[in-house]
PDB file of C-alpha atoms in Angstrom:
ATOM      1  CA  UNK Y   1      -4.486  28.120   9.560  1.00 65.00           C
ATOM      2  CA  UNK Y   2      -2.508  26.793  12.558  1.00 83.00           C
ATOM      3  CA  UNK Y   3      -3.552  23.247  11.775  1.00 85.00           C
ATOM      4  CA  UNK Y   4      -2.234  23.486   8.195  1.00 86.00           C
ATOM      5  CA  UNK Y   5       1.037  25.105   9.325  1.00 90.00           C
ATOM      6  CA  UNK Y   6       1.547  22.391  11.980  1.00 91.00           C
ATOM      7  CA  UNK Y   7       1.036  19.730   9.313  1.00 90.00           C
ATOM      8  CA  UNK Y   8       3.518  21.351   6.919  1.00 91.00           C
ATOM      9  CA  UNK Y   9       6.083  21.716   9.718  1.00 93.00           C
ATOM     10  CA  UNK Y  10       5.652  18.053  10.647  1.00 93.00           C
ATOM     11  CA  UNK Y  11       5.946  16.859   7.036  1.00 93.00           C
ATOM     12  CA  UNK Y  12       9.029  18.914   6.180  1.00 93.00           C
ATOM     13  CA  UNK Y  13      10.450  18.207   9.666  1.00 94.00           C
ATOM     14  CA  UNK Y  14      10.374  14.462   8.986  1.00 94.00           C
ATOM     15  CA  UNK Y  15      12.005  15.037   5.620  1.00 93.00           C
ATOM     16  CA  UNK Y  16      14.693  17.212   7.210  1.00 94.00           C
ATOM     17  CA  UNK Y  17      15.254  14.611   9.941  1.00 95.00           C
ATOM     18  CA  UNK Y  18      15.820  11.926   7.330  1.00 94.00           C
ATOM     19  CA  UNK Y  19      18.208  14.199   5.404  1.00 93.00           C
ATOM     20  CA  UNK Y  20      20.197  14.790   8.625  1.00 94.00           C
ATOM     21  CA  UNK Y  21      20.308  11.023   9.194  1.00 93.00           C
ATOM     22  CA  UNK Y  22      21.612  10.466   5.648  1.00 92.00           C
ATOM     23  CA  UNK Y  23      24.173  13.269   5.940  1.00 91.00           C
ATOM     24  CA  UNK Y  24      25.524  11.779   9.180  1.00 92.00           C
ATOM     25  CA  UNK Y  25      26.087   8.499   7.330  1.00 90.00           C
ATOM     26  CA  UNK Y  26      27.809  10.381   4.504  1.00 88.00           C
ATOM     27  CA  UNK Y  27      30.014  12.117   7.088  1.00 89.00           C
ATOM     28  CA  UNK Y  28      31.047   8.735   8.496  1.00 88.00           C
ATOM     29  CA  UNK Y  29      31.857   7.515   4.967  1.00 85.00           C
ATOM     30  CA  UNK Y  30      33.958  10.587   4.183  1.00 84.00           C
ATOM     31  CA  UNK Y  31      35.886   9.950   7.408  1.00 85.00           C
ATOM     32  CA  UNK Y  32      36.398   6.314   6.375  1.00 82.00           C
ATOM     33  CA  UNK Y  33      37.537   7.301   2.861  1.00 80.00           C
ATOM     34  CA  UNK Y  34      40.019   9.817   4.318  1.00 80.00           C
ATOM     35  CA  UNK Y  35      41.400   7.166   6.643  1.00 81.00           C
ATOM     36  CA  UNK Y  36      41.689   4.640   3.804  1.00 78.00           C
ATOM     37  CA  UNK Y  37      43.569   7.189   1.661  1.00 74.00           C
ATOM     38  CA  UNK Y  38      46.148   7.652   4.417  1.00 74.00           C
TER      39      UNK Y  38
ATOM     40  CA  UNK Q   1      36.190   3.641  -5.090  1.00 55.00           C
ATOM     41  CA  UNK Q   2      36.761   6.681  -7.276  1.00 56.00           C
ATOM     42  CA  UNK Q   3      34.054   5.456  -9.633  1.00 57.00           C
ATOM     43  CA  UNK Q   4      31.608   5.155  -6.727  1.00 57.00           C
ATOM     44  CA  UNK Q   5      32.288   8.608  -5.344  1.00 56.00           C
ATOM     45  CA  UNK Q   6      31.960  10.267  -8.752  1.00 58.00           C
ATOM     46  CA  UNK Q   7      28.875  10.292 -10.986  1.00 60.00           C
ATOM     47  CA  UNK Q   8      26.766  12.644  -8.897  1.00 74.00           C
ATOM     48  CA  UNK Q   9      25.923  15.045 -11.756  1.00 80.00           C
ATOM     49  CA  UNK Q  10      22.381  13.763 -12.348  1.00 82.00           C
ATOM     50  CA  UNK Q  11      21.694  13.703  -8.633  1.00 82.00           C
ATOM     51  CA  UNK Q  12      22.927  17.285  -8.212  1.00 85.00           C
ATOM     52  CA  UNK Q  13      20.638  18.411 -11.015  1.00 89.00           C
ATOM     53  CA  UNK Q  14      17.679  16.625  -9.417  1.00 90.00           C
ATOM     54  CA  UNK Q  15      18.541  18.125  -6.022  1.00 90.00           C
ATOM     55  CA  UNK Q  16      18.589  21.652  -7.456  1.00 92.00           C
ATOM     56  CA  UNK Q  17      15.245  20.951  -9.150  1.00 93.00           C
ATOM     57  CA  UNK Q  18      13.890  19.665  -5.844  1.00 92.00           C
ATOM     58  CA  UNK Q  19      14.988  22.795  -3.956  1.00 93.00           C
ATOM     59  CA  UNK Q  20      13.515  25.129  -6.585  1.00 95.00           C
ATOM     60  CA  UNK Q  21      10.178  23.300  -6.894  1.00 94.00           C
ATOM     61  CA  UNK Q  22       9.838  22.984  -3.097  1.00 93.00           C
ATOM     62  CA  UNK Q  23      10.336  26.726  -2.646  1.00 93.00           C
ATOM     63  CA  UNK Q  24       7.863  27.366  -5.471  1.00 94.00           C
ATOM     64  CA  UNK Q  25       5.332  24.933  -3.971  1.00 93.00           C
ATOM     65  CA  UNK Q  26       5.460  26.600  -0.553  1.00 92.00           C
ATOM     66  CA  UNK Q  27       4.943  29.995  -2.209  1.00 93.00           C
ATOM     67  CA  UNK Q  28       2.057  28.675  -4.334  1.00 92.00           C
ATOM     68  CA  UNK Q  29       0.379  27.046  -1.326  1.00 90.00           C
ATOM     69  CA  UNK Q  30       0.648  30.193   0.783  1.00 89.00           C
ATOM     70  CA  UNK Q  31       0.059  32.939  -1.777  1.00 89.00           C
ATOM     71  CA  UNK Q  32      -1.513  31.553  -4.948  1.00 89.00           C
ATOM     72  CA  UNK Q  33      -3.862  28.679  -4.140  1.00 84.00           C
ATOM     73  CA  UNK Q  34      -7.304  29.886  -3.053  1.00 84.00           C
ATOM     74  CA  UNK Q  35      -8.688  29.124   0.404  1.00 84.00           C
ATOM     75  CA  UNK Q  36     -11.336  26.418   0.267  1.00 80.00           C
ATOM     76  CA  UNK Q  37     -14.839  27.629   1.124  1.00 77.00           C
ATOM     77  CA  UNK Q  38     -15.712  24.515   3.103  1.00 78.00           C
ATOM     78  CA  UNK Q  39     -12.503  23.458   4.886  1.00 78.00           C
ATOM     79  CA  UNK Q  40     -10.675  26.782   4.980  1.00 81.00           C
ATOM     80  CA  UNK Q  41      -6.891  26.696   5.380  1.00 83.00           C
ATOM     81  CA  UNK Q  42      -6.921  23.020   6.438  1.00 82.00           C
ATOM     82  CA  UNK Q  43      -7.639  22.097   2.819  1.00 85.00           C
ATOM     83  CA  UNK Q  44      -4.072  23.188   1.965  1.00 88.00           C
ATOM     84  CA  UNK Q  45      -2.807  20.023   3.730  1.00 91.00           C
ATOM     85  CA  UNK Q  46      -4.047  18.217   0.618  1.00 89.00           C
ATOM     86  CA  UNK Q  47      -1.106  19.491  -1.499  1.00 92.00           C
ATOM     87  CA  UNK Q  48       1.577  17.973   0.721  1.00 93.00           C
ATOM     88  CA  UNK Q  49      -0.501  14.810   1.249  1.00 93.00           C
ATOM     89  CA  UNK Q  50      -0.986  14.044  -2.460  1.00 93.00           C
ATOM     90  CA  UNK Q  51       2.604  15.057  -3.326  1.00 94.00           C
ATOM     91  CA  UNK Q  52       4.137  12.783  -0.711  1.00 94.00           C
ATOM     92  CA  UNK Q  53       1.760   9.972  -1.700  1.00 94.00           C
ATOM     93  CA  UNK Q  54       3.003  10.267  -5.313  1.00 94.00           C
ATOM     94  CA  UNK Q  55       6.616  10.061  -4.083  1.00 95.00           C
ATOM     95  CA  UNK Q  56       5.786   6.995  -2.010  1.00 94.00           C
ATOM     96  CA  UNK Q  57       4.145   5.249  -4.954  1.00 94.00           C
ATOM     97  CA  UNK Q  58       7.248   5.859  -7.069  1.00 94.00           C
ATOM     98  CA  UNK Q  59       9.484   4.543  -4.271  1.00 95.00           C
ATOM     99  CA  UNK Q  60       7.330   1.411  -3.901  1.00 95.00           C
ATOM    100  CA  UNK Q  61       7.406   0.867  -7.687  1.00 95.00           C
ATOM    101  CA  UNK Q  62      11.183   1.335  -7.719  1.00 95.00           C
ATOM    102  CA  UNK Q  63      11.599  -1.125  -4.802  1.00 94.00           C
ATOM    103  CA  UNK Q  64       9.501  -3.644  -6.741  1.00 95.00           C
ATOM    104  CA  UNK Q  65      11.437  -3.299 -10.006  1.00 95.00           C
ATOM    105  CA  UNK Q  66      14.845  -3.425  -8.281  1.00 94.00           C
ATOM    106  CA  UNK Q  67      13.798  -6.417  -6.148  1.00 94.00           C
ATOM    107  CA  UNK Q  68      12.639  -8.338  -9.223  1.00 95.00           C
ATOM    108  CA  UNK Q  69      15.943  -7.447 -10.919  1.00 94.00           C
ATOM    109  CA  UNK Q  70      17.840  -8.730  -7.884  1.00 93.00           C
ATOM    110  CA  UNK Q  71      15.826 -11.962  -7.724  1.00 92.00           C
ATOM    111  CA  UNK Q  72      16.328 -12.635 -11.437  1.00 93.00           C
ATOM    112  CA  UNK Q  73      19.945 -11.519 -11.911  1.00 90.00           C
ATOM    113  CA  UNK Q  74      21.354 -11.433  -8.340  1.00 88.00           C
ATOM    114  CA  UNK Q  75      22.590  -7.944  -9.133  1.00 86.00           C
ATOM    115  CA  UNK Q  76      23.936  -6.231  -5.979  1.00 88.00           C
ATOM    116  CA  UNK Q  77      23.396  -2.753  -7.410  1.00 89.00           C
ATOM    117  CA  UNK Q  78      19.709  -3.555  -7.882  1.00 91.00           C
ATOM    118  CA  UNK Q  79      19.585  -4.715  -4.258  1.00 91.00           C
ATOM    119  CA  UNK Q  80      21.139  -1.439  -3.080  1.00 91.00           C
ATOM    120  CA  UNK Q  81      18.530   0.535  -5.001  1.00 93.00           C
ATOM    121  CA  UNK Q  82      15.762  -1.727  -3.631  1.00 94.00           C
ATOM    122  CA  UNK Q  83      16.863  -0.990  -0.038  1.00 94.00           C
ATOM    123  CA  UNK Q  84      17.119   2.722  -0.804  1.00 95.00           C
ATOM    124  CA  UNK Q  85      13.638   2.734  -2.366  1.00 95.00           C
ATOM    125  CA  UNK Q  86      12.118   0.773   0.531  1.00 95.00           C
ATOM    126  CA  UNK Q  87      13.624   3.125   3.107  1.00 94.00           C
ATOM    127  CA  UNK Q  88      12.419   6.155   1.153  1.00 95.00           C
ATOM    128  CA  UNK Q  89       8.952   4.569   0.886  1.00 95.00           C
ATOM    129  CA  UNK Q  90       8.846   4.094   4.670  1.00 95.00           C
ATOM    130  CA  UNK Q  91       9.921   7.691   5.409  1.00 96.00           C
ATOM    131  CA  UNK Q  92       7.683   9.326   2.812  1.00 96.00           C
ATOM    132  CA  UNK Q  93       4.877   6.929   3.815  1.00 95.00           C
ATOM    133  CA  UNK Q  94       5.104   8.270   7.375  1.00 95.00           C
ATOM    134  CA  UNK Q  95       4.593  11.769   5.962  1.00 95.00           C
ATOM    135  CA  UNK Q  96       1.573  10.576   3.939  1.00 95.00           C
ATOM    136  CA  UNK Q  97       0.082   9.004   7.079  1.00 94.00           C
ATOM    137  CA  UNK Q  98       0.628  12.032   9.299  1.00 94.00           C
ATOM    138  CA  UNK Q  99      -0.623  14.589   6.763  1.00 93.00           C
ATOM    139  CA  UNK Q 100      -3.610  12.325   5.993  1.00 91.00           C
ATOM    140  CA  UNK Q 101      -4.460  12.049   9.677  1.00 91.00           C
ATOM    141  CA  UNK Q 102      -4.210  15.808  10.165  1.00 91.00           C
ATOM    142  CA  UNK Q 103      -6.474  16.351   7.161  1.00 90.00           C
ATOM    143  CA  UNK Q 104      -8.917  13.709   8.459  1.00 89.00           C
ATOM    144  CA  UNK Q 105      -9.132  15.444  11.831  1.00 89.00           C
ATOM    145  CA  UNK Q 106      -9.984  18.735  10.145  1.00 86.00           C
ATOM    146  CA  UNK Q 107     -12.398  17.268   7.588  1.00 85.00           C
ATOM    147  CA  UNK Q 108     -14.021  14.329   9.386  1.00 84.00           C
ATOM    148  CA  UNK Q 109     -13.360  15.110  13.049  1.00 85.00           C
ATOM    149  CA  UNK Q 110     -11.272  11.986  13.685  1.00 86.00           C
ATOM    150  CA  UNK Q 111      -7.606  11.183  13.052  1.00 88.00           C
ATOM    151  CA  UNK Q 112      -8.056   7.677  11.702  1.00 83.00           C
ATOM    152  CA  UNK Q 113     -11.568   6.421  10.913  1.00 82.00           C
ATOM    153  CA  UNK Q 114     -11.259   2.634  11.193  1.00 81.00           C
ATOM    154  CA  UNK Q 115     -14.136   2.070   8.761  1.00 79.00           C
ATOM    155  CA  UNK Q 116     -12.027   3.481   5.884  1.00 81.00           C
ATOM    156  CA  UNK Q 117     -10.796   0.524   3.841  1.00 84.00           C
ATOM    157  CA  UNK Q 118      -8.386   2.649   1.751  1.00 85.00           C
ATOM    158  CA  UNK Q 119      -6.640   3.970   4.866  1.00 89.00           C
ATOM    159  CA  UNK Q 120      -6.336   0.511   6.402  1.00 90.00           C
ATOM    160  CA  UNK Q 121      -4.770  -0.932   3.238  1.00 91.00           C
ATOM    161  CA  UNK Q 122      -2.383   2.027   3.079  1.00 92.00           C
ATOM    162  CA  UNK Q 123      -1.408   1.383   6.705  1.00 93.00           C
ATOM    163  CA  UNK Q 124      -0.700  -2.240   5.753  1.00 93.00           C
ATOM    164  CA  UNK Q 125       1.470  -1.097   2.828  1.00 93.00           C
ATOM    165  CA  UNK Q 126       3.451   1.226   5.112  1.00 94.00           C
ATOM    166  CA  UNK Q 127       3.860  -1.478   7.790  1.00 94.00           C
ATOM    167  CA  UNK Q 128       5.207  -3.867   5.113  1.00 93.00           C
ATOM    168  CA  UNK Q 129       7.977  -1.391   4.264  1.00 93.00           C
ATOM    169  CA  UNK Q 130       8.763  -0.681   7.922  1.00 94.00           C
ATOM    170  CA  UNK Q 131       8.950  -4.464   8.440  1.00 92.00           C
ATOM    171  CA  UNK Q 132      11.252  -4.644   5.395  1.00 92.00           C
ATOM    172  CA  UNK Q 133      13.773  -2.369   7.134  1.00 92.00           C
ATOM    173  CA  UNK Q 134      13.521  -4.316  10.418  1.00 92.00           C
ATOM    174  CA  UNK Q 135      13.930  -7.618   8.542  1.00 88.00           C
ATOM    175  CA  UNK Q 136      16.921  -6.233   6.682  1.00 88.00           C
ATOM    176  CA  UNK Q 137      18.695  -5.367   9.929  1.00 87.00           C
ATOM    177  CA  UNK Q 138      17.672  -8.540  11.744  1.00 88.00           C
ATOM    178  CA  UNK Q 139      19.069 -11.213   9.389  1.00 84.00           C
ATOM    179  CA  UNK Q 140      22.821 -11.728   9.303  1.00 82.00           C
ATOM    180  CA  UNK Q 141      23.233 -14.040   6.293  1.00 82.00           C
ATOM    181  CA  UNK Q 142      23.516 -11.590   3.393  1.00 80.00           C
ATOM    182  CA  UNK Q 143      22.084 -13.961   0.741  1.00 84.00           C
ATOM    183  CA  UNK Q 144      18.941 -14.777   2.739  1.00 88.00           C
ATOM    184  CA  UNK Q 145      18.637 -11.149   3.810  1.00 87.00           C
ATOM    185  CA  UNK Q 146      18.673  -9.860   0.229  1.00 89.00           C
ATOM    186  CA  UNK Q 147      16.356 -12.512  -1.218  1.00 90.00           C
ATOM    187  CA  UNK Q 148      13.938 -12.341   1.749  1.00 89.00           C
ATOM    188  CA  UNK Q 149      13.622  -8.588   1.641  1.00 90.00           C
ATOM    189  CA  UNK Q 150      13.194  -8.667  -2.152  1.00 92.00           C
ATOM    190  CA  UNK Q 151      10.212 -11.018  -1.762  1.00 92.00           C
ATOM    191  CA  UNK Q 152       8.858  -8.687   0.934  1.00 89.00           C
ATOM    192  CA  UNK Q 153       9.101  -5.679  -1.397  1.00 91.00           C
ATOM    193  CA  UNK Q 154       7.224  -7.577  -4.131  1.00 93.00           C
ATOM    194  CA  UNK Q 155       4.400  -8.311  -1.657  1.00 90.00           C
ATOM    195  CA  UNK Q 156       4.396  -4.667  -0.648  1.00 90.00           C
ATOM    196  CA  UNK Q 157       3.969  -3.608  -4.251  1.00 92.00           C
ATOM    197  CA  UNK Q 158       1.027  -5.994  -4.712  1.00 91.00           C
ATOM    198  CA  UNK Q 159      -0.987  -4.026  -2.133  1.00 90.00           C
ATOM    199  CA  UNK Q 160      -0.433  -0.739  -3.988  1.00 88.00           C
ATOM    200  CA  UNK Q 161      -3.213  -1.140  -6.626  1.00 86.00           C
ATOM    201  CA  UNK Q 162      -5.685  -1.771  -3.791  1.00 84.00           C
ATOM    202  CA  UNK Q 163      -4.645   1.473  -2.082  1.00 83.00           C
ATOM    203  CA  UNK Q 164      -5.139   3.383  -5.323  1.00 81.00           C
ATOM    204  CA  UNK Q 165      -8.312   1.830  -6.674  1.00 79.00           C
ATOM    205  CA  UNK Q 166     -10.216   0.063  -3.890  1.00 74.00           C
ATOM    206  CA  UNK Q 167     -12.857   2.808  -3.678  1.00 71.00           C
ATOM    207  CA  UNK Q 168     -13.443   2.537  -7.441  1.00 70.00           C
ATOM    208  CA  UNK Q 169     -13.371  -1.257  -7.652  1.00 68.00           C
ATOM    209  CA  UNK Q 170     -15.643  -2.090  -4.769  1.00 67.00           C
ATOM    210  CA  UNK Q 171     -18.755  -0.165  -3.897  1.00 69.00           C
ATOM    211  CA  UNK Q 172     -18.600   0.146  -0.156  1.00 66.00           C
ATOM    212  CA  UNK Q 173     -21.030   2.079   1.978  1.00 62.00           C
ATOM    213  CA  UNK Q 174     -20.030   5.339   3.667  1.00 63.00           C
ATOM    214  CA  UNK Q 175     -16.409   5.666   2.533  1.00 64.00           C
ATOM    215  CA  UNK Q 176     -15.149   9.143   3.348  1.00 65.00           C
ATOM    216  CA  UNK Q 177     -11.854   9.305   1.421  1.00 70.00           C
ATOM    217  CA  UNK Q 178     -12.441  11.494  -1.666  1.00 69.00           C
ATOM    218  CA  UNK Q 179     -11.485  10.516  -5.205  1.00 66.00           C
ATOM    219  CA  UNK Q 180     -10.367  13.921  -6.441  1.00 60.00           C
ATOM    220  CA  UNK Q 181      -8.723  13.111  -9.753  1.00 58.00           C
ATOM    221  CA  UNK Q 182     -10.435  10.876 -12.280  1.00 60.00           C
ATOM    222  CA  UNK Q 183      -9.461  10.026 -15.864  1.00 59.00           C
ATOM    223  CA  UNK Q 184     -11.675  12.751 -17.306  1.00 62.00           C
ATOM    224  CA  UNK Q 185     -11.770  15.513 -14.741  1.00 63.00           C
ATOM    225  CA  UNK Q 186      -9.546  16.843 -11.966  1.00 62.00           C
ATOM    226  CA  UNK Q 187     -12.590  18.473 -10.369  1.00 69.00           C
ATOM    227  CA  UNK Q 188     -10.428  21.328  -9.144  1.00 76.00           C
ATOM    228  CA  UNK Q 189     -10.059  25.021  -9.629  1.00 82.00           C
ATOM    229  CA  UNK Q 190      -7.155  25.773 -12.080  1.00 85.00           C
ATOM    230  CA  UNK Q 191      -5.065  27.565  -9.417  1.00 89.00           C
ATOM    231  CA  UNK Q 192      -5.435  24.583  -7.088  1.00 88.00           C
ATOM    232  CA  UNK Q 193      -4.456  22.221  -9.891  1.00 90.00           C
ATOM    233  CA  UNK Q 194      -1.277  24.204 -10.716  1.00 91.00           C
ATOM    234  CA  UNK Q 195      -0.265  24.163  -7.034  1.00 92.00           C
ATOM    235  CA  UNK Q 196      -0.968  20.452  -6.775  1.00 92.00           C
ATOM    236  CA  UNK Q 197       1.053  19.631  -9.909  1.00 93.00           C
ATOM    237  CA  UNK Q 198       4.019  21.684  -8.654  1.00 94.00           C
ATOM    238  CA  UNK Q 199       3.825  19.913  -5.294  1.00 94.00           C
ATOM    239  CA  UNK Q 200       3.728  16.487  -6.981  1.00 95.00           C
ATOM    240  CA  UNK Q 201       6.809  17.375  -9.100  1.00 96.00           C
ATOM    241  CA  UNK Q 202       8.723  18.585  -6.021  1.00 95.00           C
ATOM    242  CA  UNK Q 203       7.907  15.440  -4.036  1.00 95.00           C
ATOM    243  CA  UNK Q 204       8.774  13.155  -6.965  1.00 95.00           C
ATOM    244  CA  UNK Q 205      12.144  14.893  -7.224  1.00 95.00           C
ATOM    245  CA  UNK Q 206      12.578  14.533  -3.443  1.00 95.00           C
ATOM    246  CA  UNK Q 207      11.873  10.814  -3.739  1.00 94.00           C
ATOM    247  CA  UNK Q 208      14.345  10.395  -6.610  1.00 94.00           C
ATOM    248  CA  UNK Q 209      17.119  12.300  -4.785  1.00 94.00           C
ATOM    249  CA  UNK Q 210      16.601  10.365  -1.540  1.00 94.00           C
ATOM    250  CA  UNK Q 211      16.672   7.026  -3.368  1.00 94.00           C
ATOM    251  CA  UNK Q 212      19.872   7.887  -5.270  1.00 93.00           C
ATOM    252  CA  UNK Q 213      21.672   9.264  -2.172  1.00 92.00           C
ATOM    253  CA  UNK Q 214      20.702   6.267  -0.031  1.00 93.00           C
ATOM    254  CA  UNK Q 215      21.721   3.821  -2.789  1.00 92.00           C
ATOM    255  CA  UNK Q 216      25.097   5.558  -3.246  1.00 90.00           C
ATOM    256  CA  UNK Q 217      25.721   5.305   0.513  1.00 90.00           C
ATOM    257  CA  UNK Q 218      24.883   1.587   0.389  1.00 89.00           C
ATOM    258  CA  UNK Q 219      27.217   1.070  -2.593  1.00 88.00           C
ATOM    259  CA  UNK Q 220      30.165   2.802  -0.915  1.00 87.00           C
ATOM    260  CA  UNK Q 221      29.555   0.941   2.373  1.00 85.00           C
ATOM    261  CA  UNK Q 222      29.450  -2.306   0.450  1.00 83.00           C
ATOM    262  CA  UNK Q 223      32.750  -1.484  -1.287  1.00 83.00           C
ATOM    263  CA  UNK Q 224      34.327  -0.888   2.130  1.00 81.00           C
ATOM    264  CA  UNK Q 225      32.960  -4.172   3.464  1.00 78.00           C
ATOM    265  CA  UNK Q 226      34.449  -6.033   0.488  1.00 78.00           C
ATOM    266  CA  UNK Q 227      37.789  -4.298   1.039  1.00 76.00           C
ATOM    267  CA  UNK Q 228      37.761  -5.123   4.748  1.00 73.00           C
ATOM    268  CA  UNK Q 229      36.968  -8.822   4.174  1.00 71.00           C
ATOM    269  CA  UNK Q 230      39.864  -9.024   1.719  1.00 66.00           C
TER     270      UNK Q 230
END
């Protein structure tokens, strides 16, 4: 049971990590767009 | 710029579908799918492993198609989607590797049996896409960078049929990796099959959303670069 849960946590953890990485890039872009508008 | 920022309707729909199917998959895995008599709970790793593998295959296929499109038409949009697909393939591929290794430890007692040809070819496929990302960041000349990485993605795709079918094409002694689904029979209990199908759908949606988001980011960054050089 623990082994399966660890695996699921790892798999979805990697996915979440990548989503956080992408959202940080989106944040930077939003900042850039705001600056360009001004 | 406005045109780039808009047009997220399809992606939003896919993202909602992804969230719903992921929640459903987790519920099915925990509550609905039966516990395997031989492997016990460790068998449930199989659902996330196959699902993520399906997403990786789609990402590799998408990288191949977009790279060919770029090489033929020099279309920058195709290049953006090729990069997005390659990056998604590398990330999802890491999940396939880790879940596969965890399953292997439970089923075969070792994380990575080096006698398994299928696993070694998969590792090669994953390394090709990791190398793609490194190559992409290492070359400065944008023309060479795009064409070089497109050729790389095509080579990556060529290894995919071997990953999928090597155990069926070549009769090799003592290969452990199971071939669960064949053309005629899934060989699975119906409840397991439903869970697996739901997991595959959720991972395919995840792959599609990640590719679109990453490609949109690349497009907007590119638009900024063009503006800055002007």
